[in-house]
Amino acid sequence: MASTKRKSSDLTSAARKKPKSTKQTKVDIRQKSPHSSGIDSESEGSFGGFSDGDDVDSADDGGVPLKAAKQKALSTNQKESRGSEPTQNGNGASTSKEARAKQKAVAQERKAAKPNANYIQQSKAVWEKLRRKTNVSKEDRAKLVAELYEIVKGRMKDLIFKHDGGRSIQCAIKWANPDQRRSMALELRGSYVELAKGTYSKHFIDKLLVHGDTETRDLIIPEFYGQVRALLRHPDASWVMDDIYRAVASADQKALLLREWYSPQYAQENQSNPSPQTSDLRAIFAAAPETRPATMRFLSESITKLIETQRTAFTILHDAMLQYFLALPAGSDSLRAFIDLVRGDDDATSRTLIRTLGFSYSGARILSYVLAHGTAKDRKVLLRAFRAYPEDDSPSLFPTLATHKSGYLVLLAAFDTVDDTVQIPKMIFTDLFGKENYAEQIIPLALDPVGKLVLADLLAPPPPDGGRPASAFANPKDAEVLREVALRRVETSKKDPSLRRAELRRAASAALIAGVEGDAKELLHGKGGARFVVDVVLRAEGDKQAAMEAVAAAVEGDPKAEDFMGFNKFAVAKMLNTLIAGGEFDKEKGEIISKTISPSRKSLRLTQTTEVEPLLAFANVLFPHIREHLVDWATSKSSFVVYNMLTTDEFTQKTKALKSLEKARTELAKVGESGNAGAKKILDLL
């Protein structure tokens, strides 16, 4: 052996080095050639070693130098192993194509020799036609589905685990009729846990649940009872399990799946005799107090294990964490330990958990409660996790959080609990509103169905008890969450709630006013934009003159024209009437309630919303922009805009306006008789 020769004492120094070099070269050749075996090269007779007297580097005998010979042998061996270099035989014919043809033929023979190869080829041929989205009529598609169904019928367990066979069956599920889908589901009964673990077969379950009916769902989901925690540890089955829990399972089925987190006993009950049960941990402990210690310990261990293995994106995990948190006594050591678990060490791993929690409903509730129960440092760490981290290629998630149906709740809870009102503008407002071109980020946020709720909450703060109207939430259940946050913050926050919200409003005002000023026309085109304009002009602090000019300029034109931007819309007309009045109309009191912020008080620390006399004088700003089409406005569906402008005390150009309308008495009378109440009132003024 070569190793023995290197140890031999009768070899010279040069002779000892050469076999080592030669063996290294042969190892490299074997690594690059897939056809080489693991047997030592010397035993194959390819190289017998050097004698003591050989001059290994000499080329005087007319041979090729050793180094060149090695390189040539290596190059030739690589070409043969790859079969990719074009070579020619004596007749000049290319052997590369022949080699490839032989390889292809061998591959086809191997494929044909496999079990069910004929059925796989037949199903693939039909699948190639069926998967086309165009040029396939409804009748042809039904025939192809029937043909494919007959091919796979009775053989699904053999085909479903193959890549090509699985794709064909998934296509069949998509286009099959309900009876065919039900038949396929029944054929695989008892195999769904195994299918969920398969690299290709797992997609079949997703297709069947998406396109199947309730009967199919009730056939599949019970097979996962008793397997929940084990499947969540599997790399493929875990996502199937979470998809079933999150998007498919009924309320009763979700409760049974979640109960398996609480104790092995519940998993056994699900397998033996599943029946509707509650997953509310507090209700379970109320009925059986003796189970509390063991259940809480088991649940804590299960949660910690998944978090430590960084498998934190599962909705069922977030629901289990919420149930565990709600069952903890306020102010207990266990609650403190849970907050530390969620907060983590302020590193990339901990940020991943916090970020994933923010985008599920249960996770957002957990973060909201942690903000209320935690310390100032806990709040800072939690919110900092959503900031941008260039070193991790992690963008800021505050804009996404503000428009998410669950994530926005975290921001509202932060506005209610964080005492450091300098920290929030630096940490959140900068990412949420931008740094220079505010309109670019604020307008999409104001027009978003969820984002507008965040901006409205900043401009119209809730009362100290946290109570908000139902219209302030994307989900009515969120109102109760923020009430609980408000109750708990009494013990953990030091600042007066009204003062906190006034300071936040003041910090956000400049950017929000600039957003309206930047592109008022785009705002008024979108749904919810008019409401945002009212909130900014009435409640933001600062100089709003330019913003009002932008709004007035956006409404220029003939309101009766077809291409007019839409001031026949009720929302925009209501916006103009509100701004002209300087406040919103209270139906119960029957009067205008002004909540504008007085410029003379903008530097004061307001502890509550201050009611002051209207100082906007928006009518004077609006009149120059609609003067040319004043009669058209007075005789349109937005006639009350003109009437309110004429009757407000701040309007200084009333004489000019009445003079213009005097010439249109006949037209106003005609429109008034047809039912336009605003035109009739204008005529009375004349």
GROMACS .gro file of C-alpha atoms in nm, residues 117-487:
model
  371
  117ALA     CA    1  -4.476   0.330  -1.542
  118ASN     CA    2  -4.742   0.278  -1.808
  119TYR     CA    3  -5.014   0.444  -1.598
  120ILE     CA    4  -4.786   0.736  -1.511
  121GLN     CA    5  -4.711   0.795  -1.879
  122GLN     CA    6  -5.080   0.779  -1.967
  123SER     CA    7  -5.175   1.019  -1.687
  124LYS     CA    8  -4.900   1.262  -1.790
  125ALA     CA    9  -5.022   1.263  -2.149
  126VAL     CA   10  -5.372   1.357  -2.036
  127TRP     CA   11  -5.236   1.606  -1.781
  128GLU     CA   12  -5.042   1.792  -2.049
  129LYS     CA   13  -5.370   1.862  -2.228
  130LEU     CA   14  -5.580   1.920  -1.919
  131ARG     CA   15  -5.353   2.173  -1.750
  132ARG     CA   16  -5.381   2.422  -2.034
  133LYS     CA   17  -5.588   2.721  -1.927
  134THR     CA   18  -5.687   2.822  -2.281
  135ASN     CA   19  -5.806   2.645  -2.596
  136VAL     CA   20  -5.980   2.372  -2.394
  137SER     CA   21  -6.358   2.376  -2.407
  138LYS     CA   22  -6.573   2.277  -2.114
  139GLU     CA   23  -6.684   1.956  -2.285
  140ASP     CA   24  -6.328   1.856  -2.377
  141ARG     CA   25  -6.210   1.926  -2.027
  142ALA     CA   26  -6.483   1.705  -1.879
  143LYS     CA   27  -6.379   1.421  -2.114
  144LEU     CA   28  -6.012   1.461  -2.023
  145VAL     CA   29  -6.097   1.459  -1.650
  146ALA     CA   30  -6.303   1.143  -1.694
  147GLU     CA   31  -6.017   0.978  -1.883
  148LEU     CA   32  -5.762   1.078  -1.621
  149TYR     CA   33  -5.995   0.964  -1.344
  150GLU     CA   34  -6.023   0.616  -1.499
  151ILE     CA   35  -5.644   0.593  -1.525
  152VAL     CA   36  -5.572   0.678  -1.159
  153LYS     CA   37  -5.876   0.508  -1.010
  154GLY     CA   38  -5.768   0.222  -0.784
  155ARG     CA   39  -5.399   0.314  -0.817
  156MET     CA   40  -5.384   0.644  -0.631
  157LYS     CA   41  -5.176   0.513  -0.341
  158ASP     CA   42  -4.916   0.393  -0.591
  159LEU     CA   43  -4.911   0.714  -0.795
  160ILE     CA   44  -4.961   0.990  -0.540
  161PHE     CA   45  -4.609   0.971  -0.391
  162LYS     CA   46  -4.442   1.018  -0.732
  163HIS     CA   47  -4.361   1.366  -0.861
  164ASP     CA   48  -4.523   1.326  -1.204
  165GLY     CA   49  -4.804   1.100  -1.082
  166GLY     CA   50  -4.884   1.339  -0.798
  167ARG     CA   51  -4.907   1.638  -1.033
  168SER     CA   52  -5.153   1.451  -1.256
  169ILE     CA   53  -5.376   1.362  -0.962
  170GLN     CA   54  -5.370   1.721  -0.833
  171CYS     CA   55  -5.486   1.840  -1.174
  172ALA     CA   56  -5.763   1.582  -1.170
  173ILE     CA   57  -5.878   1.707  -0.828
  174LYS     CA   58  -5.890   2.065  -0.953
  175TRP     CA   59  -6.118   1.994  -1.251
  176ALA     CA   60  -6.312   1.690  -1.123
  177ASN     CA   61  -6.678   1.703  -1.029
  178PRO     CA   62  -6.782   1.660  -0.661
  179ASP     CA   63  -6.853   1.287  -0.697
  180GLN     CA   64  -6.512   1.220  -0.850
  181ARG     CA   65  -6.336   1.420  -0.578
  182ARG     CA   66  -6.528   1.234  -0.309
  183SER     CA   67  -6.435   0.901  -0.464
  184MET     CA   68  -6.065   0.995  -0.471
  185ALA     CA   69  -6.080   1.109  -0.110
  186LEU     CA   70  -6.242   0.781  -0.003
  187GLU     CA   71  -5.980   0.577  -0.187
  188LEU     CA   72  -5.704   0.737   0.021
  189ARG     CA   73  -5.887   0.710   0.353
  190GLY     CA   74  -5.649   0.612   0.631
  191SER     CA   75  -5.342   0.745   0.448
  192TYR     CA   76  -5.366   1.120   0.501
  193VAL     CA   77  -5.109   1.143   0.781
  194GLU     CA   78  -4.862   0.959   0.557
  195LEU     CA   79  -4.956   1.182   0.263
  196ALA     CA   80  -4.893   1.494   0.472
  197LYS     CA   81  -4.535   1.379   0.528
  198GLY     CA   82  -4.461   1.325   0.159
  199THR     CA   83  -4.266   1.581  -0.042
  200TYR     CA   84  -4.510   1.559  -0.335
  201SER     CA   85  -4.818   1.400  -0.182
  202LYS     CA   86  -4.868   1.682   0.072
  203HIS     CA   87  -4.990   1.909  -0.209
  204PHE     CA   88  -5.271   1.664  -0.284
  205ILE     CA   89  -5.423   1.726   0.062
  206ASP     CA   90  -5.418   2.102   0.003
  207LYS     CA   91  -5.591   2.065  -0.334
  208LEU     CA   92  -5.851   1.829  -0.194
  209LEU     CA   93  -5.935   2.059   0.097
  210VAL     CA   94  -5.951   2.370  -0.122
  211HIS     CA   95  -6.170   2.218  -0.393
  212GLY     CA   96  -6.353   1.959  -0.183
  213ASP     CA   97  -6.677   1.994   0.009
  214THR     CA   98  -6.762   1.971   0.379
  215GLU     CA   99  -6.798   1.593   0.362
  216THR     CA  100  -6.445   1.563   0.223
  217ARG     CA  101  -6.311   1.795   0.493
  218ASP     CA  102  -6.478   1.591   0.768
  219LEU     CA  103  -6.327   1.277   0.618
  220ILE     CA  104  -5.969   1.410   0.620
  221ILE     CA  105  -5.931   1.621   0.936
  222PRO     CA  106  -6.022   1.352   1.195
  223GLU     CA  107  -5.726   1.144   1.073
  224PHE     CA  108  -5.495   1.409   1.222
  225TYR     CA  109  -5.645   1.382   1.570
  226GLY     CA  110  -5.382   1.267   1.817
  227GLN     CA  111  -5.098   1.359   1.581
  228VAL     CA  112  -5.089   1.739   1.608
  229ARG     CA  113  -4.773   1.795   1.811
  230ALA     CA  114  -4.579   1.523   1.629
  231LEU     CA  115  -4.675   1.659   1.287
  232LEU     CA  116  -4.575   2.013   1.381
  233ARG     CA  117  -4.220   1.886   1.425
  234HIS     CA  118  -4.215   1.736   1.072
  235PRO     CA  119  -4.066   1.963   0.799
  236ASP     CA  120  -4.342   1.895   0.544
  237ALA     CA  121  -4.642   1.786   0.749
  238SER     CA  122  -4.616   2.087   0.982
  239TRP     CA  123  -4.734   2.329   0.712
  240VAL     CA  124  -5.017   2.099   0.605
  241MET     CA  125  -5.126   2.077   0.968
  242ASP     CA  126  -5.117   2.454   1.013
  243ASP     CA  127  -5.305   2.518   0.686
  244ILE     CA  128  -5.578   2.279   0.799
  245TYR     CA  129  -5.605   2.449   1.137
  246ARG     CA  130  -5.590   2.804   1.006
  247ALA     CA  131  -5.803   2.792   0.692
  248VAL     CA  132  -6.011   2.476   0.669
  249ALA     CA  133  -6.113   2.330   1.004
  250SER     CA  134  -6.448   2.417   1.157
  251ALA     CA  135  -6.468   2.580   1.501
  252ASP     CA  136  -6.525   2.245   1.674
  253GLN     CA  137  -6.240   2.081   1.483
  254LYS     CA  138  -6.004   2.366   1.567
  255ALA     CA  139  -6.090   2.333   1.935
  256LEU     CA  140  -6.008   1.960   1.931
  257LEU     CA  141  -5.678   2.019   1.750
  258LEU     CA  142  -5.579   2.296   1.991
  259ARG     CA  143  -5.666   2.088   2.300
  260GLU     CA  144  -5.390   1.843   2.206
  261TRP     CA  145  -5.141   2.113   2.310
  262TYR     CA  146  -5.273   2.105   2.666
  263SER     CA  147  -5.213   1.743   2.761
  264PRO     CA  148  -5.143   1.398   2.606
  265GLN     CA  149  -5.473   1.295   2.763
  266TYR     CA  150  -5.666   1.518   2.522
  267ALA     CA  151  -5.478   1.372   2.225
  268GLN     CA  152  -5.580   1.022   2.334
  269GLU     CA  153  -5.942   1.133   2.377
  270ASN     CA  154  -5.943   1.278   2.025
  271GLN     CA  155  -5.827   0.947   1.880
  272SER     CA  156  -6.064   0.726   2.078
  273ASN     CA  157  -6.382   0.933   2.099
  274PRO     CA  158  -6.367   1.284   1.947
  275SER     CA  159  -6.660   1.503   2.048
  276PRO     CA  160  -6.709   1.882   2.055
  277GLN     CA  161  -6.510   2.036   2.340
  278THR     CA  162  -6.402   2.385   2.443
  279SER     CA  163  -6.045   2.500   2.388
  280ASP     CA  164  -6.076   2.788   2.637
  281LEU     CA  165  -5.816   2.699   2.897
  282ARG     CA  166  -5.980   2.912   3.169
  283ALA     CA  167  -6.309   2.728   3.119
  284ILE     CA  168  -6.128   2.393   3.136
  285PHE     CA  169  -5.963   2.490   3.465
  286ALA     CA  170  -6.292   2.617   3.604
  287ALA     CA  171  -6.447   2.275   3.542
  288ALA     CA  172  -6.141   2.075   3.656
  289PRO     CA  173  -5.910   2.285   3.880
  290GLU     CA  174  -5.694   1.985   3.966
  291THR     CA  175  -5.564   1.967   3.607
  292ARG     CA  176  -5.417   2.316   3.615
  293PRO     CA  177  -5.056   2.250   3.736
  294ALA     CA  178  -4.984   1.960   3.499
  295THR     CA  179  -5.155   2.127   3.202
  296MET     CA  180  -4.976   2.460   3.244
  297ARG     CA  181  -4.641   2.285   3.283
  298PHE     CA  182  -4.696   2.066   2.975
  299LEU     CA  183  -4.818   2.359   2.765
  300SER     CA  184  -4.524   2.576   2.871
  301GLU     CA  185  -4.276   2.305   2.772
  302SER     CA  186  -4.446   2.254   2.434
  303ILE     CA  187  -4.443   2.626   2.355
  304THR     CA  188  -4.082   2.672   2.464
  305LYS     CA  189  -3.964   2.375   2.258
  306LEU     CA  190  -4.110   2.511   1.934
  307ILE     CA  191  -3.977   2.861   2.000
  308GLU     CA  192  -3.628   2.727   2.073
  309THR     CA  193  -3.630   2.533   1.744
  310GLN     CA  194  -3.742   2.853   1.565
  311ARG     CA  195  -4.067   2.703   1.436
  312THR     CA  196  -4.270   3.008   1.530
  313ALA     CA  197  -4.490   3.088   1.229
  314PHE     CA  198  -4.772   2.844   1.308
  315THR     CA  199  -5.114   2.989   1.386
  316ILE     CA  200  -5.193   2.700   1.619
  317LEU     CA  201  -4.880   2.788   1.822
  318HIS     CA  202  -4.998   3.149   1.853
  319ASP     CA  203  -5.342   3.034   1.970
  320ALA     CA  204  -5.183   2.805   2.229
  321MET     CA  205  -4.961   3.090   2.351
  322LEU     CA  206  -5.264   3.318   2.387
  323GLN     CA  207  -5.455   3.059   2.591
  324TYR     CA  208  -5.152   3.010   2.814
  325PHE     CA  209  -5.112   3.385   2.867
  326LEU     CA  210  -5.480   3.439   2.949
  327ALA     CA  211  -5.465   3.163   3.212
  328LEU     CA  212  -5.168   3.324   3.395
  329PRO     CA  213  -5.237   3.534   3.708
  330ALA     CA  214  -5.158   3.904   3.663
  331GLY     CA  215  -4.826   4.003   3.820
  332SER     CA  216  -4.714   3.643   3.874
  333ASP     CA  217  -4.363   3.506   3.817
  334SER     CA  218  -4.502   3.282   3.544
  335LEU     CA  219  -4.635   3.587   3.360
  336ARG     CA  220  -4.297   3.756   3.392
  337ALA     CA  221  -4.127   3.446   3.252
  338PHE     CA  222  -4.367   3.437   2.958
  339ILE     CA  223  -4.301   3.805   2.878
  340ASP     CA  224  -3.928   3.731   2.883
  341LEU     CA  225  -3.985   3.437   2.648
  342VAL     CA  226  -4.173   3.655   2.398
  343ARG     CA  227  -3.933   3.946   2.428
  344GLY     CA  228  -3.623   3.731   2.393
  345ASP     CA  229  -3.267   3.867   2.386
  346ASP     CA  230  -3.323   4.141   2.127
  347ASP     CA  231  -3.141   3.937   1.861
  348ALA     CA  232  -3.241   3.816   1.513
  349THR     CA  233  -3.406   3.499   1.647
  350SER     CA  234  -3.617   3.688   1.901
  351ARG     CA  235  -3.718   3.945   1.640
  352THR     CA  236  -3.843   3.667   1.415
  353LEU     CA  237  -4.084   3.547   1.684
  354ILE     CA  238  -4.215   3.898   1.752
  355ARG     CA  239  -4.255   3.972   1.382
  356THR     CA  240  -4.452   3.655   1.315
  357LEU     CA  241  -4.674   3.714   1.618
  358GLY     CA  242  -4.767   4.058   1.486
  359PHE     CA  243  -4.942   3.918   1.180
  360SER     CA  244  -5.182   3.669   1.334
  361TYR     CA  245  -5.487   3.763   1.539
  362SER     CA  246  -5.383   3.570   1.849
  363GLY     CA  247  -5.025   3.689   1.812
  364ALA     CA  248  -5.132   4.054   1.786
  365ARG     CA  249  -5.339   4.012   2.103
  366ILE     CA  250  -5.038   3.862   2.282
  367LEU     CA  251  -4.817   4.156   2.185
  368SER     CA  252  -5.089   4.403   2.289
  369TYR     CA  253  -5.119   4.239   2.630
  370VAL     CA  254  -4.740   4.226   2.672
  371LEU     CA  255  -4.725   4.600   2.596
  372ALA     CA  256  -4.982   4.657   2.871
  373HIS     CA  257  -4.831   4.421   3.131
  374GLY     CA  258  -4.463   4.478   3.055
  375THR     CA  259  -4.214   4.740   3.159
  376ALA     CA  260  -4.091   5.037   2.954
  377LYS     CA  261  -3.793   4.829   2.843
  378ASP     CA  262  -4.020   4.542   2.734
  379ARG     CA  263  -4.222   4.782   2.518
  380LYS     CA  264  -3.912   4.928   2.361
  381VAL     CA  265  -3.769   4.586   2.269
  382LEU     CA  266  -4.101   4.466   2.125
  383LEU     CA  267  -4.151   4.769   1.903
  384ARG     CA  268  -3.788   4.778   1.797
  385ALA     CA  269  -3.828   4.430   1.646
  386PHE     CA  270  -4.044   4.577   1.366
  387ARG     CA  271  -3.780   4.831   1.261
  388ALA     CA  272  -3.549   4.780   0.961
  389TYR     CA  273  -3.229   4.582   1.020
  390PRO     CA  274  -3.003   4.616   0.714
  391GLU     CA  275  -2.753   4.366   0.852
  392ASP     CA  276  -3.026   4.098   0.839
  393ASP     CA  277  -3.184   4.229   0.516
  394SER     CA  278  -3.497   4.292   0.722
  395PRO     CA  279  -3.712   4.587   0.607
  396SER     CA  280  -3.926   4.793   0.840
  397LEU     CA  281  -4.261   4.624   0.903
  398PHE     CA  282  -4.443   4.923   1.052
  399PRO     CA  283  -4.612   5.018   0.718
  400THR     CA  284  -4.722   4.656   0.669
  401LEU     CA  285  -4.833   4.630   1.031
  402ALA     CA  286  -5.048   4.943   0.997
  403THR     CA  287  -5.243   4.797   0.703
  404HIS     CA  288  -5.280   4.442   0.837
  405LYS     CA  289  -5.618   4.338   0.975
  406SER     CA  290  -5.456   4.205   1.294
  407GLY     CA  291  -5.124   4.388   1.310
  408TYR     CA  292  -5.276   4.735   1.340
  409LEU     CA  293  -5.393   4.635   1.689
  410VAL     CA  294  -5.028   4.630   1.805
  411LEU     CA  295  -4.986   4.994   1.697
  412LEU     CA  296  -5.305   5.106   1.873
  413ALA     CA  297  -5.192   4.929   2.191
  414ALA     CA  298  -4.852   5.101   2.162
  415PHE     CA  299  -5.021   5.442   2.129
  416ASP     CA  300  -5.215   5.363   2.448
  417THR     CA  301  -4.925   5.235   2.662
  418VAL     CA  302  -4.584   5.378   2.568
  419ASP     CA  303  -4.500   5.673   2.795
  420ASP     CA  304  -4.200   5.786   2.591
  421THR     CA  305  -4.379   5.999   2.329
  422VAL     CA  306  -4.043   6.101   2.183
  423GLN     CA  307  -3.951   5.739   2.113
  424ILE     CA  308  -4.263   5.655   1.910
  425PRO     CA  309  -4.220   5.937   1.653
  426LYS     CA  310  -3.856   5.837   1.603
  427MET     CA  311  -3.924   5.466   1.589
  428ILE     CA  312  -4.267   5.439   1.424
  429PHE     CA  313  -4.368   5.766   1.255
  430THR     CA  314  -4.045   5.793   1.057
  431ASP     CA  315  -4.106   5.452   0.893
  432LEU     CA  316  -4.481   5.498   0.871
  433PHE     CA  317  -4.495   5.846   0.715
  434GLY     CA  318  -4.155   5.874   0.545
  435LYS     CA  319  -3.894   6.145   0.589
  436GLU     CA  320  -3.943   6.391   0.302
  437ASN     CA  321  -4.222   6.318   0.052
  438TYR     CA  322  -4.493   6.248   0.309
  439ALA     CA  323  -4.777   6.219   0.057
  440GLU     CA  324  -4.610   5.919  -0.108
  441GLN     CA  325  -4.660   5.703   0.202
  442ILE     CA  326  -4.944   5.875   0.385
  443ILE     CA  327  -5.199   5.879   0.100
  444PRO     CA  328  -5.191   5.497   0.042
  445LEU     CA  329  -5.216   5.455   0.418
  446ALA     CA  330  -5.513   5.693   0.444
  447LEU     CA  331  -5.697   5.513   0.161
  448ASP     CA  332  -5.632   5.166   0.301
  449PRO     CA  333  -5.933   5.011   0.482
  450VAL     CA  334  -5.717   4.931   0.787
  451GLY     CA  335  -5.450   5.199   0.761
  452LYS     CA  336  -5.707   5.477   0.785
  453LEU     CA  337  -5.808   5.342   1.129
  454VAL     CA  338  -5.454   5.392   1.259
  455LEU     CA  339  -5.442   5.753   1.135
  456ALA     CA  340  -5.789   5.826   1.270
  457ASP     CA  341  -5.686   5.688   1.611
  458LEU     CA  342  -5.389   5.924   1.617
  459LEU     CA  343  -5.598   6.230   1.528
  460ALA     CA  344  -5.909   6.149   1.733
  461PRO     CA  345  -5.778   5.995   2.058
  462PRO     CA  346  -6.004   5.759   2.256
  463PRO     CA  347  -6.128   5.838   2.608
  464PRO     CA  348  -5.909   5.732   2.904
  465ASP     CA  349  -6.101   5.405   2.951
  466GLY     CA  350  -5.992   5.294   2.603
  467GLY     CA  351  -6.347   5.277   2.472
  468ARG     CA  352  -6.380   5.339   2.102
  469PRO     CA  353  -6.677   5.317   1.862
  470ALA     CA  354  -6.717   5.000   1.657
  471SER     CA  355  -6.622   5.193   1.342
  472ALA     CA  356  -6.271   5.237   1.485
  473PHE     CA  357  -6.186   4.868   1.440
  474ALA     CA  358  -6.136   4.617   1.162
  475ASN     CA  359  -6.274   4.349   1.397
  476PRO     CA  360  -6.540   4.429   1.661
  477LYS     CA  361  -6.359   4.198   1.908
  478ASP     CA  362  -6.063   4.438   1.908
  479ALA     CA  363  -6.259   4.687   2.120
  480GLU     CA  364  -6.254   4.451   2.418
  481VAL     CA  365  -5.880   4.388   2.375
  482LEU     CA  366  -5.799   4.759   2.399
  483ARG     CA  367  -6.031   4.801   2.698
  484GLU     CA  368  -5.830   4.532   2.877
  485VAL     CA  369  -5.509   4.709   2.774
  486ALA     CA  370  -5.643   5.037   2.917
  487LEU     CA  371  -5.734   4.869   3.247
   0.00000   0.00000   0.00000
